Coordinates of C-alpha atoms in Angstrom, one line a residue:
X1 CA -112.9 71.1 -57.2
X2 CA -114.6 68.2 -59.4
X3 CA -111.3 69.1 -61.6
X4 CA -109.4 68.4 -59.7
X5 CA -110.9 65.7 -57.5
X6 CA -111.3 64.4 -61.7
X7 CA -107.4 65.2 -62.3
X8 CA -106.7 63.7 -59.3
X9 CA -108.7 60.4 -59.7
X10 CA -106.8 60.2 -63.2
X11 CA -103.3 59.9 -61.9
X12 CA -101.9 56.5 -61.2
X13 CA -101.8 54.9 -57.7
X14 CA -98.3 55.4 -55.7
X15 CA -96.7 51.6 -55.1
X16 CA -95.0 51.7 -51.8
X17 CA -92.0 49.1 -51.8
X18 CA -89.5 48.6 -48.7
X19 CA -86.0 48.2 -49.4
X20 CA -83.7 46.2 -47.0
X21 CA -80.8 48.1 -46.0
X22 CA -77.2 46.9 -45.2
X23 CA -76.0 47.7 -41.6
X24 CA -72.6 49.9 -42.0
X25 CA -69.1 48.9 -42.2
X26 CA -68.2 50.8 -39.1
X27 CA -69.8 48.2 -36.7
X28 CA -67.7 45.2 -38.7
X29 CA -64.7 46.3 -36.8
X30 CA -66.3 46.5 -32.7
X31 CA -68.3 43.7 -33.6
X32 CA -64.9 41.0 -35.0
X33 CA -63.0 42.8 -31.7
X34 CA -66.0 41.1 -29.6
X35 CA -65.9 38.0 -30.8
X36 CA -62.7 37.6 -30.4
X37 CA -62.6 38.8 -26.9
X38 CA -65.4 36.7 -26.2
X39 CA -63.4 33.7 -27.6
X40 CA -59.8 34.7 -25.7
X41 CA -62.4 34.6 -22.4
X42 CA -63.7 30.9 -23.2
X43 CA -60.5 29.6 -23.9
X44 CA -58.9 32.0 -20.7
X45 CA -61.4 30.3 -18.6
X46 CA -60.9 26.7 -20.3
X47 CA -57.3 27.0 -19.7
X48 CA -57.4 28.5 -16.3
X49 CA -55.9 26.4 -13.8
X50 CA -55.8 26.5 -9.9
X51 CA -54.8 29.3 -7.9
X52 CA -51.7 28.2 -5.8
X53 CA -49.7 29.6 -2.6
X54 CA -46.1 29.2 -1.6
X55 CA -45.0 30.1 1.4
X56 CA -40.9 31.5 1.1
X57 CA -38.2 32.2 3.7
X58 CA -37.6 35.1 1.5
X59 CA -39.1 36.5 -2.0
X60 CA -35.2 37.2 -3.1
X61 CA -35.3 36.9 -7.0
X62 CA -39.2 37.3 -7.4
X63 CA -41.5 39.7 -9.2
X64 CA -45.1 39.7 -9.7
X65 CA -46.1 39.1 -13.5
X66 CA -42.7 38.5 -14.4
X67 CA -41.1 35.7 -12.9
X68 CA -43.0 32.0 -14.6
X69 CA -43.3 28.5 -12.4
X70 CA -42.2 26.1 -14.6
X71 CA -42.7 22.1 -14.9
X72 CA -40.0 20.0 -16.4
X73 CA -38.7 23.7 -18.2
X74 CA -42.0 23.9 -19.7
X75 CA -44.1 27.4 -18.2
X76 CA -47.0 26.0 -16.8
X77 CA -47.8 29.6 -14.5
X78 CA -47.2 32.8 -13.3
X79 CA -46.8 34.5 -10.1
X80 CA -50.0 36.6 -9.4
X81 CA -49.1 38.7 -6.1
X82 CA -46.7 38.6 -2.6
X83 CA -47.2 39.3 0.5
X84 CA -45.8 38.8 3.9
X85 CA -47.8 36.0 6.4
X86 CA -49.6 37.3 9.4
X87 CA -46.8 36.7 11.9
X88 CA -44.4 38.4 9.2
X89 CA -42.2 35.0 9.5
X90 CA -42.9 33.6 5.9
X91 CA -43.8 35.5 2.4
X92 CA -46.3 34.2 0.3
X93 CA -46.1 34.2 -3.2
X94 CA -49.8 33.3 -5.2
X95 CA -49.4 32.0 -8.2
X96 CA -52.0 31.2 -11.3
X97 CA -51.2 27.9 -12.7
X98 CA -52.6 26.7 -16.5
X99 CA -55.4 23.3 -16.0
X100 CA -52.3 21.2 -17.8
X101 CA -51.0 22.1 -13.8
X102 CA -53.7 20.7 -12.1
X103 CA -53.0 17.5 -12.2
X104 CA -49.4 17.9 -10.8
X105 CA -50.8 19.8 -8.0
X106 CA -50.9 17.0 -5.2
X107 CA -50.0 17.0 -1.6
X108 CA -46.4 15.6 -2.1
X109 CA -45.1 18.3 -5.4
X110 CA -41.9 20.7 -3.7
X111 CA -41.6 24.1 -4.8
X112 CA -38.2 26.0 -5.4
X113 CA -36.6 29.1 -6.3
X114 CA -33.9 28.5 -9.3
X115 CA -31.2 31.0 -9.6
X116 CA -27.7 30.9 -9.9
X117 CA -25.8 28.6 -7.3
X118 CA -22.0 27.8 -7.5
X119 CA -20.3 25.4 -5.3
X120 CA -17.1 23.4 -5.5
X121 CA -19.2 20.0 -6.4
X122 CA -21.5 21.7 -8.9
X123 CA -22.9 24.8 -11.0
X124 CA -26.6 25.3 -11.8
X125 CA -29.2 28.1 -12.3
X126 CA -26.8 29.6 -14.8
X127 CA -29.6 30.1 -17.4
X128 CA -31.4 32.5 -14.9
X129 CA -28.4 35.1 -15.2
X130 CA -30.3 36.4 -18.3
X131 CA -33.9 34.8 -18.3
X132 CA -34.4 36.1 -14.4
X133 CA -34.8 34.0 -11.4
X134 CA -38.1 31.2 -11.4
X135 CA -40.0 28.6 -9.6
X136 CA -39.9 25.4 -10.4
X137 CA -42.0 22.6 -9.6
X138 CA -41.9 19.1 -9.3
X139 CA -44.5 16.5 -8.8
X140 CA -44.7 13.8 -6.3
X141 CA -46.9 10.1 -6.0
X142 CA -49.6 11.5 -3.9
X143 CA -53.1 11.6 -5.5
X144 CA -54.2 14.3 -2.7
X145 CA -55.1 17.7 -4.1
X146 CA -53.2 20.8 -2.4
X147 CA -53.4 24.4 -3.0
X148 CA -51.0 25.6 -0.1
X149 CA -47.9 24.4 -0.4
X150 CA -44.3 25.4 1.4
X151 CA -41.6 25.8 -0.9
X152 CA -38.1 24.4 -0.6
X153 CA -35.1 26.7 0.1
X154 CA -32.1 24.8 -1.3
X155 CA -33.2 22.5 -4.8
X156 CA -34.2 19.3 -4.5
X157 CA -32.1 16.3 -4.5
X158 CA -30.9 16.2 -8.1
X159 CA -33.0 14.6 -11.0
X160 CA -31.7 11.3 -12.7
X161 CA -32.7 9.3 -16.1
X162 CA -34.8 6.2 -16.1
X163 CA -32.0 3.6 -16.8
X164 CA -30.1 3.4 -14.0
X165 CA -30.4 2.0 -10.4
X166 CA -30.9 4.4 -6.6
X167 CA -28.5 3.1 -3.9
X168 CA -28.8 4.5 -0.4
X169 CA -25.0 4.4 1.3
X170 CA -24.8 4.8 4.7
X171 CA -22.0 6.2 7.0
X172 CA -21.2 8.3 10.6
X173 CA -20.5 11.5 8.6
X174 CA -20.4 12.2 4.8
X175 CA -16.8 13.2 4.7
X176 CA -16.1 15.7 1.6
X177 CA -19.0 14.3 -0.3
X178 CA -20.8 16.9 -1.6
X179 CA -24.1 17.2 -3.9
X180 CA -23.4 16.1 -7.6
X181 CA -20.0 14.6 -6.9
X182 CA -19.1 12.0 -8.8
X183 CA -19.4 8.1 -8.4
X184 CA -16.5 5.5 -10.0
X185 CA -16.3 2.0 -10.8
X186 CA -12.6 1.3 -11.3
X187 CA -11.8 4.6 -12.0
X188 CA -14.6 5.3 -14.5
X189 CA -17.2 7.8 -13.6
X190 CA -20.7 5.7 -13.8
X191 CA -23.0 8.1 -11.5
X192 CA -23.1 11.1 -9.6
X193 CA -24.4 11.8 -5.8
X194 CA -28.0 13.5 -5.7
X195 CA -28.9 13.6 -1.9
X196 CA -27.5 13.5 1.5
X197 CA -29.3 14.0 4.8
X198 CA -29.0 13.1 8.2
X199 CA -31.5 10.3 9.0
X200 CA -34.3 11.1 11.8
X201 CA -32.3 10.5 14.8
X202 CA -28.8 12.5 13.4
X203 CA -26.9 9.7 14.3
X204 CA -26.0 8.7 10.7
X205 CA -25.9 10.6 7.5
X206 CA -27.9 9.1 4.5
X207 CA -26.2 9.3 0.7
X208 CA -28.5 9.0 -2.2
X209 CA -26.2 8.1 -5.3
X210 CA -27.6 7.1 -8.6
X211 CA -25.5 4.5 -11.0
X212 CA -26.3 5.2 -14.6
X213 CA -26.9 2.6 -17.0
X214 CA -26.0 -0.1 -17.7
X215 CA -23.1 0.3 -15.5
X216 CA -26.0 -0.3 -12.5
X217 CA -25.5 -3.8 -13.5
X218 CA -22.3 -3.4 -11.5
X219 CA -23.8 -3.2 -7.7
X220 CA -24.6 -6.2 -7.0
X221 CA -24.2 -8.0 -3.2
X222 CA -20.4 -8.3 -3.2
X223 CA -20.1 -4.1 -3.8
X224 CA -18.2 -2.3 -1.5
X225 CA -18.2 1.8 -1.7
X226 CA -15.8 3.7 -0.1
X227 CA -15.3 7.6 -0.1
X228 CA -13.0 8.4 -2.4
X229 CA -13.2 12.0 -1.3
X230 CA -9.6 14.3 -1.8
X231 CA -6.1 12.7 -1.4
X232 CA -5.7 10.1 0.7
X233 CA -2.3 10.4 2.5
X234 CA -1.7 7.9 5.1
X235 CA 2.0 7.5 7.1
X236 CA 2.0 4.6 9.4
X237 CA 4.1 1.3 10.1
X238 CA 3.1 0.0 6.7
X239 CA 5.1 3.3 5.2
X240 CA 3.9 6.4 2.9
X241 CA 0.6 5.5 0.9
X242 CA -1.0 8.0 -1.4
X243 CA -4.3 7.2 -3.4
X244 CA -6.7 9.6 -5.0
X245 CA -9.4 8.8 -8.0
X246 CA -9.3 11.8 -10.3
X247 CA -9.3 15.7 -10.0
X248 CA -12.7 16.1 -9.3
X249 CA -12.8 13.9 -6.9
X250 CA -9.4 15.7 -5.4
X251 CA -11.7 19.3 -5.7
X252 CA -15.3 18.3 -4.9
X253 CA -15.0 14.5 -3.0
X254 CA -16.3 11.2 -4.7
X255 CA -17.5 7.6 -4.0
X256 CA -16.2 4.4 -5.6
X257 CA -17.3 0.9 -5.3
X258 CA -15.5 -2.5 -6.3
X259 CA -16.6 -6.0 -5.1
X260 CA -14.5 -7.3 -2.4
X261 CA -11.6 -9.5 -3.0
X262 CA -13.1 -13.0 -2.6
X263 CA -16.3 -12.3 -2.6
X264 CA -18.1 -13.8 -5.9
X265 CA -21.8 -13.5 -5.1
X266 CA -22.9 -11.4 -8.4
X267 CA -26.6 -11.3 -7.5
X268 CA -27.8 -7.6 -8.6
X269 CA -29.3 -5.9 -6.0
X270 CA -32.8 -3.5 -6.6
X271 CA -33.1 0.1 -6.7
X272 CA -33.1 1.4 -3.1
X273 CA -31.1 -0.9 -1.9
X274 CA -28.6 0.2 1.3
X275 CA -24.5 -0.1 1.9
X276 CA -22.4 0.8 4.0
X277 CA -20.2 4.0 3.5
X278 CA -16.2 2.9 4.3
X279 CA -13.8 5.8 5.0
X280 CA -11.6 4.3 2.2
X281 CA -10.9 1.7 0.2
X282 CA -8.3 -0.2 3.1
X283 CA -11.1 -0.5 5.2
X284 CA -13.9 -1.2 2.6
X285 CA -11.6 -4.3 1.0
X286 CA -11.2 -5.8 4.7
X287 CA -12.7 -8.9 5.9
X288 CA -15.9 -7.8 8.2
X289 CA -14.9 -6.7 11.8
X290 CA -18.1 -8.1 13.7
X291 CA -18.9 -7.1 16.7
X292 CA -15.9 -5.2 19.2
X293 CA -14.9 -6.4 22.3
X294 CA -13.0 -3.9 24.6
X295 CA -10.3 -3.9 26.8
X296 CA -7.9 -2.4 28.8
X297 CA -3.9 -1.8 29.2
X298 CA -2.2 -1.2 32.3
X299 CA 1.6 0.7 31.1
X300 CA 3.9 2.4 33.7
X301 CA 5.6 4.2 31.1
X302 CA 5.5 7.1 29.0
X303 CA 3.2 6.4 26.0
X304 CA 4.4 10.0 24.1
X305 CA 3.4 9.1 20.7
X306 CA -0.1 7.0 21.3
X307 CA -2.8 8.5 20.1
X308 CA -6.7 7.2 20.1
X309 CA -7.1 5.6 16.9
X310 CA -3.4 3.9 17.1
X311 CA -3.8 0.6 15.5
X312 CA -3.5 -3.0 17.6
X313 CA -1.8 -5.4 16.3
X314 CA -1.9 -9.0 16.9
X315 CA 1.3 -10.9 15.9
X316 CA 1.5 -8.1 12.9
X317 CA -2.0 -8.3 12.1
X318 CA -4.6 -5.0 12.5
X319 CA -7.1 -6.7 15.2
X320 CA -8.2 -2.9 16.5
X321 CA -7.6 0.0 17.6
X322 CA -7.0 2.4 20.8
X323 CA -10.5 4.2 21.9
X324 CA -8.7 6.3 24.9
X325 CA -5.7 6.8 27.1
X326 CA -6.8 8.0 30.5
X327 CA -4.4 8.6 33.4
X328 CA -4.7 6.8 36.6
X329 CA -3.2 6.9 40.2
X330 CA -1.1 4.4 41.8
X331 CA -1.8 4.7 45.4
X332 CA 0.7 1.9 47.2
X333 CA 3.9 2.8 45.1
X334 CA 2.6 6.8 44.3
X335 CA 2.8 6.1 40.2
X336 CA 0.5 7.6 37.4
X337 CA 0.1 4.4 35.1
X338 CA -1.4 5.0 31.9
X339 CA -4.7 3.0 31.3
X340 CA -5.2 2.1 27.5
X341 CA -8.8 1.5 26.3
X342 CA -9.2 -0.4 22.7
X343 CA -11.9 -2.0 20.5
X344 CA -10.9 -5.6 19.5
X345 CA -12.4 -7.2 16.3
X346 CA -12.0 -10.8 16.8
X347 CA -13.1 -11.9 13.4
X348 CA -9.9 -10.2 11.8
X349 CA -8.3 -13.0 12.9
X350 CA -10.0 -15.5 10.4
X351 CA -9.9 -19.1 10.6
X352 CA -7.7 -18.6 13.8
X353 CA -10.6 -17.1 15.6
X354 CA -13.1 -19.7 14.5
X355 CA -10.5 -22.8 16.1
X356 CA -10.3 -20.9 19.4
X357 CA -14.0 -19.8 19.5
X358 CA -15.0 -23.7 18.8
X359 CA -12.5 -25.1 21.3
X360 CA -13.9 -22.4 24.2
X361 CA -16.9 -23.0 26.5
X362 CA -20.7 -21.7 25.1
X363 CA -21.3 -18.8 26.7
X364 CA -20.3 -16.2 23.8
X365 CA -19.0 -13.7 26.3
X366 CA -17.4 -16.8 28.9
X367 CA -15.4 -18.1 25.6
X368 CA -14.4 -14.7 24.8
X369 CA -12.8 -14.4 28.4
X370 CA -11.2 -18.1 28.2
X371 CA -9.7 -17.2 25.2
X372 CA -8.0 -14.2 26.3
X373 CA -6.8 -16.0 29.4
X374 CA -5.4 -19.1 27.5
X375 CA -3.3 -16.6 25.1
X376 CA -2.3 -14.7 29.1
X377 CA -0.8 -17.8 30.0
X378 CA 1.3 -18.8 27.0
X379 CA 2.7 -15.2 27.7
X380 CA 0.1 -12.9 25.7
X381 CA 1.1 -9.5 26.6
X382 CA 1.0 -5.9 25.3
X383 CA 3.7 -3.6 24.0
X384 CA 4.0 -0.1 22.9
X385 CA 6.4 0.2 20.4
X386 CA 7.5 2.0 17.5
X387 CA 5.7 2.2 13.9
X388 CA 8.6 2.2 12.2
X389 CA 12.7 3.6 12.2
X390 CA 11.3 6.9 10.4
X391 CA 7.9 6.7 12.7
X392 CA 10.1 6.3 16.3
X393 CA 8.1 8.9 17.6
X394 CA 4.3 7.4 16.6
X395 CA 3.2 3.9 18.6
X396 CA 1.3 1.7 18.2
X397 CA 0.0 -1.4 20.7
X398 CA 1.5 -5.2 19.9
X399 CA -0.2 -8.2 21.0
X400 CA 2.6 -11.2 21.0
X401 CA 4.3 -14.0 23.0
X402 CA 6.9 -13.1 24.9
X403 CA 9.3 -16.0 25.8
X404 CA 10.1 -16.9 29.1
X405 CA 7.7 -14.0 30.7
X406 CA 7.2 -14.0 34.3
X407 CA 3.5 -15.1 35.2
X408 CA 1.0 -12.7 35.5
X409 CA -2.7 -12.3 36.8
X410 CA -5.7 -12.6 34.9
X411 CA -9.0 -11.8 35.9
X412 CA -12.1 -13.6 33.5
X413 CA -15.1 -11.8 35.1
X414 CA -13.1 -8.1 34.7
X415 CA -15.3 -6.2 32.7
X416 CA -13.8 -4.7 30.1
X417 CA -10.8 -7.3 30.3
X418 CA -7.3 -6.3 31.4
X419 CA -4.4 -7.8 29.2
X420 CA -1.4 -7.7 31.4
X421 CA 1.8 -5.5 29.9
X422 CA 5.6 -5.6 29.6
X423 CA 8.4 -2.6 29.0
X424 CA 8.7 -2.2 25.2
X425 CA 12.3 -2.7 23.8
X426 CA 12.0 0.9 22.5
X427 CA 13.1 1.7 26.7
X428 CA 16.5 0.2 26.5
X429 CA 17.1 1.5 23.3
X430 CA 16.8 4.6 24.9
X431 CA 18.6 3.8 27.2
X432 CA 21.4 2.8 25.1
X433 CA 21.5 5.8 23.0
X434 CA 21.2 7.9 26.3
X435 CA 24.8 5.8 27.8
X436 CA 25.9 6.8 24.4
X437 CA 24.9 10.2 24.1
X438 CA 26.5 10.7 27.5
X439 CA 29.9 9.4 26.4
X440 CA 30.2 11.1 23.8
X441 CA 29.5 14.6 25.6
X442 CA 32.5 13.2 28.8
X443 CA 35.0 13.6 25.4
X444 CA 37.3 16.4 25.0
X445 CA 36.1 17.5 22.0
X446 CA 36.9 21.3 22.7
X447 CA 40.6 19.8 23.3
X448 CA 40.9 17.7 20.5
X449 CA 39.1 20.2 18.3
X450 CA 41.8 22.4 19.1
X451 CA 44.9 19.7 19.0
X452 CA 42.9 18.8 15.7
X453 CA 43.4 22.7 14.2
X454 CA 47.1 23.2 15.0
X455 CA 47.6 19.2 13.2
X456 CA 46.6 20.8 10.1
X457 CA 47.9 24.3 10.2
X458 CA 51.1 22.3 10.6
X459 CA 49.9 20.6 7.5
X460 CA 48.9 23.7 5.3
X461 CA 52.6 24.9 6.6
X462 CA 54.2 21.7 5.5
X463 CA 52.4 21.6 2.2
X464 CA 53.3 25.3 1.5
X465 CA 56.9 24.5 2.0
X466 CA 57.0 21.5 -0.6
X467 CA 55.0 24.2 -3.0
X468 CA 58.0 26.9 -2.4
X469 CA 61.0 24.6 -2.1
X470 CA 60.5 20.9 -3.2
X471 CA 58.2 21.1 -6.5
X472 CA 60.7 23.5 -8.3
X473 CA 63.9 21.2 -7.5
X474 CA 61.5 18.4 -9.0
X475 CA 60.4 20.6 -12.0
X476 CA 64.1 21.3 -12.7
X477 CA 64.9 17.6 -12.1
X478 CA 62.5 16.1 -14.2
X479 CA 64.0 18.8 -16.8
X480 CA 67.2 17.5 -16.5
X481 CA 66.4 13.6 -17.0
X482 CA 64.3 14.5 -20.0
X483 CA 67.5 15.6 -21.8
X484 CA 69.9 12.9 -20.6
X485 CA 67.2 10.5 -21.9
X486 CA 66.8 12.4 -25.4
X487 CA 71.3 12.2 -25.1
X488 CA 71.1 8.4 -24.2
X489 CA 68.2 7.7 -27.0
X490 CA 70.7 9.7 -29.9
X491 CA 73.4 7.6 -28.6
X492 CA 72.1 4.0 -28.9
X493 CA 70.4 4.6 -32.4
X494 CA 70.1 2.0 -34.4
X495 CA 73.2 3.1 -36.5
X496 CA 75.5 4.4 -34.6
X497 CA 79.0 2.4 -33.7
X498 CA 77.9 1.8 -29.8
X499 CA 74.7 0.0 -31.3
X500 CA 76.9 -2.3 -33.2
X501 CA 79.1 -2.7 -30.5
X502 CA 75.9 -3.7 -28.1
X503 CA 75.3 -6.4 -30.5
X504 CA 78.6 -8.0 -30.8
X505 CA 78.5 -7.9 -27.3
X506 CA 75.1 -10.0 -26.8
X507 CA 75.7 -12.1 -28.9
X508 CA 79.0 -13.2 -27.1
X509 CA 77.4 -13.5 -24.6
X510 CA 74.8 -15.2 -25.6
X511 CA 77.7 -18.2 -26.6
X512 CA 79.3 -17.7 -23.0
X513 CA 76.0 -18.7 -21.2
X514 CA 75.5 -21.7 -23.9
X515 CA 78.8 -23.2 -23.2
X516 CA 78.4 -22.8 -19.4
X517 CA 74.8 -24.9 -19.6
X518 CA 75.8 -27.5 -21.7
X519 CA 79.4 -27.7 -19.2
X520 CA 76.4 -27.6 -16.2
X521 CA 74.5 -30.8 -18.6
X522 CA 77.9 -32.5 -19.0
X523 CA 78.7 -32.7 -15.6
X524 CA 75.6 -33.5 -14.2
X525 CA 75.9 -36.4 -16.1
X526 CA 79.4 -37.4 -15.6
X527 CA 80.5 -35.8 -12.1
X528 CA 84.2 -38.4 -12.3
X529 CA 85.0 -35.4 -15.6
X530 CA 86.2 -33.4 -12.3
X531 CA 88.5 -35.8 -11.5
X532 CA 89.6 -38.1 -15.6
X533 CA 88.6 -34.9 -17.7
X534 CA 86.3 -34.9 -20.7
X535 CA 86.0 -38.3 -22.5
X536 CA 87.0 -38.0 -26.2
X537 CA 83.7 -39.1 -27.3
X538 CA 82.2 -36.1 -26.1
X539 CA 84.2 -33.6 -27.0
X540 CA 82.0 -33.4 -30.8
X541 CA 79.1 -32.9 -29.1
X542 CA 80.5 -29.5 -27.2
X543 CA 78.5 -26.6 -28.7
X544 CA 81.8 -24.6 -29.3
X545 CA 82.5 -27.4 -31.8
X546 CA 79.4 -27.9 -33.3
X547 CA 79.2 -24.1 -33.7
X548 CA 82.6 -23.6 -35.4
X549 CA 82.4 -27.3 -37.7
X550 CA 82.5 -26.0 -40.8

């Protein structure tokens, strides 16, 4: 033991070091995957935005986790789940926006579906035939946050640049005018339509066009727009008119604006600002009508061809136009007289208007009466006659003088006022061609028809004679002179003994009728020859003489 314990007491001490050991590689791996899970979550969670819901008439075109809401074409979500409302009216779509969303997110930001729509005025959603069907958004002035929202069925009215100017036209219906059609300025295309809506009463219809820069510069105070929609084909007493801007404008309707003739206030006008919406460009040119005054037209005859919306003219000029044509009841002399309603536009009639107006009393509606009454007795009355020689079967209503017209009634306080009438001259041409018509059918046109056919078998029978008998004769005649004339032609050549002959004998002759002038001369001057005979001093001066003197 005290060996041992002696061996053991020898041996050195143990030193006991602790080594540091590595962790393993396996754990690198799980421990990189959580770090970067842990860093997808922070950024997940920075980037999160609010959770939305749309309420849809219908969920056609989307899918949950597939179909993106997107700002300005830039994905700025995703729909999260659908399902239907509680009274199973409405589906609603939730959606997970990104925070770059949440500011866009206001009370006033529209929702829509885009997928493909065609229409005659315009094509869009086209992309979505191979991307799929998505929501877009776009963002309004309100600072109000909103997480419910109802989304739009039908797009938005159409987005425009920043240069350019809003007009807001206004008419009683739109016409052809469709979204996206096209807008011209003297034929040029300077802007497009991008909303139409009734306005809150539906008694008017609202037209949002945009003018692009820096044609906007154009509308200015003395702008007149006028729908320019299809083909304008008008056939009236001024004759055949046809006007149309372009073939878009023929397929999907349009709107152009001028300034009106004589107009030359330039001012430009803001954005926003309102016009009126003419149905074309006769009527958007025209001097302002004003305010209508209505009256009435009292005809006994047959007004087959008067239509409402006939024109009224006043001494050729448009002053208005026919509202209705009722029927009424003559009691006394059991006749159904035809009353004419029309709207008068006293200002078409220009400086003429303002003379009468100023030389009337001061009530507005008193001169309006007086001046009516005043043109009644200088023998104002109303016709129905004919548009035109091509148009006899389409009237319109003339106001004009008619000289030496029998006096008629006028009543000031009638309300609306009754313009007394008188029998269009289209009545006795009718007349007329009636009293003609009805000679012609007393003729005995069977009978001469008949006299008329046997005159020219006669004919065909005479003609067919001088064919069989008479033209041959002639044939052979002609024949026959030809060679007597070739006989006579060999006979008087130039060098034959007859031609000589001819000669000698005209030229005698020629002597005979000189002696016989200058014996005519010589006794015109000395009748007593008749009675002494020829003087001898004249006998040298006979041509006979002279002629043979050597």
């Amino acid at each position: 033991m005290d060996e041992r314990a002696a061996a053991v007491a020898e041996l050195p001490a143990p030193r006991i070091e602790t080594r540091r050991r590595l962790p393993s590689l396996v754990w690198i791996v799980p421990i990189i995957a959580l770090l970067v899970g842990a860093s997808l979550l922070v950024n997940a969670l920075r980037a999160a935005g609010p959770r939305i819901t749309i309420s849809f008439q219908t969920a056609e075109g989307i899918e949950v986790d597939k179909t993106l809401i997107k700002y300005r074409n830039v994905v700025v979500g995703h729909v999260s789940g659908i399902a239907l409302s509680q009274d199973h009216t409405q589906v609603l779509v939730t959606a997970d926006l990104t925070r770059s969303a949440q500011a866009v997110t206001m009370l006033d930001t529209r929702f829509w579906v885009v997928r493909p729509r065609i229409a005659l005025g315009a094509i869009s959603g086209l992309e979505t035939l191979i991307s799929g069907a998505y929501i877009s958004m776009e963002s309004g002035v309100s600072t109000t946050p909103q997480r419910h929202f109802v989304g739009l069925e039908s797009p938005p009215p159409l987005a425009h640049g920043p240069n350019g100017k809003l007009v807001v036209l206004e008419a009683q219906d739109a016409g052809s005018v469709s979204l996206g059609a096209p807008v011209y300025f003297r034929r040029v295309r300077v802007g497009r339509v991008i909303n139409e809506e009734l306005d809150p009463r539906g008694a008017r219809v609202h037209v949002e066009v945009f003018v692009d820069g820096p044609y906007d510069r154009f509308v200015t105070r003395a702008s007149r727009f006028w729908n320019a929609s299809g083909i304008d084909l008008a056939l009236d007493s001024a004759g055949l008119r046809l006007q149309t801007q372009s073939l878009a404008a023929v397929l999907a309707g349009g709107i152009a604006f001028e300034s009106a003739p004589g107009l030359i206030d330039e001012t430009p006008v803001p954005s926003g600002a309102r016009f009126a919406l003419y149905r074309n460009e006769q009527e958007a040119v025209a001097p302002p009508n004003g305010e209508p005054r209505y009256v009435q037209m009292r005809f006994t005859q047959s007004l087959r061809g008067l239509a409402p919306g006939a024109p009224v003219e006043f001494i050729g000029v448009d002053i208005g136009k026919v509202i209705s044509i009722d029927l009424d009841y003559d009691v006394k002399q059991h006749r159904f007289p035809l009353i004419v309603t029309a709207a008068l536009y006293p200002e078409r009639m220009g400086r003429a208007y303002q003379v009468l107006r100023d030389n009337g009393t001061a009530e507005h509606e008193d001169r309006m009466a007086g001046l009516v009454g005043q043109l009644v007795a200088r023998g104002l009355r109303a016709q129905a006659r004919p548009a035109s020689l091509l148009l006899a079967r389409q009237l319109y209503i003339s106001l004009d003088f008619i000289p030496g017209v029998a006096p008629a009634a006028f009543n000031p306080r009638a309300a609306p006022l009754e313009i007394p009438t008188a029998p269009a001259d289209i009545e006795k041409l009718q007349r007329r061609l009636e009293s003609i018509l009805a000679k012609i059918d007393a003729l005995p046109l069977a009978s001469l028809a008949h006299h008329g056919d046997e005159s020219l078998q006669e004919l065909h029978r005479v003609l067919r004679d001088v064919d069989e008998g008479v033209v041959p004769s002639a044939e052979a005649a002609l024949l026959s002179a030809r060679q007597t004339l070739g006989t006579l032609d060999r006979t008087v050549a130039e060098d034959s003994p007859l031609s000589e002959r001819l000669r000698e004998v005209s030229s005698e002759a020629e002597r005979t009728l000189r002696s016989v002038r200058f014996l005519t001369d010589y006794l015109g001057r000395h009748p007593e020859a008749l009675l002494r005979g020829r003087r001898a001093e004249d006998v040298d001066r006979n041509p006979e003489r002279v002629e043979k003197t050597p």
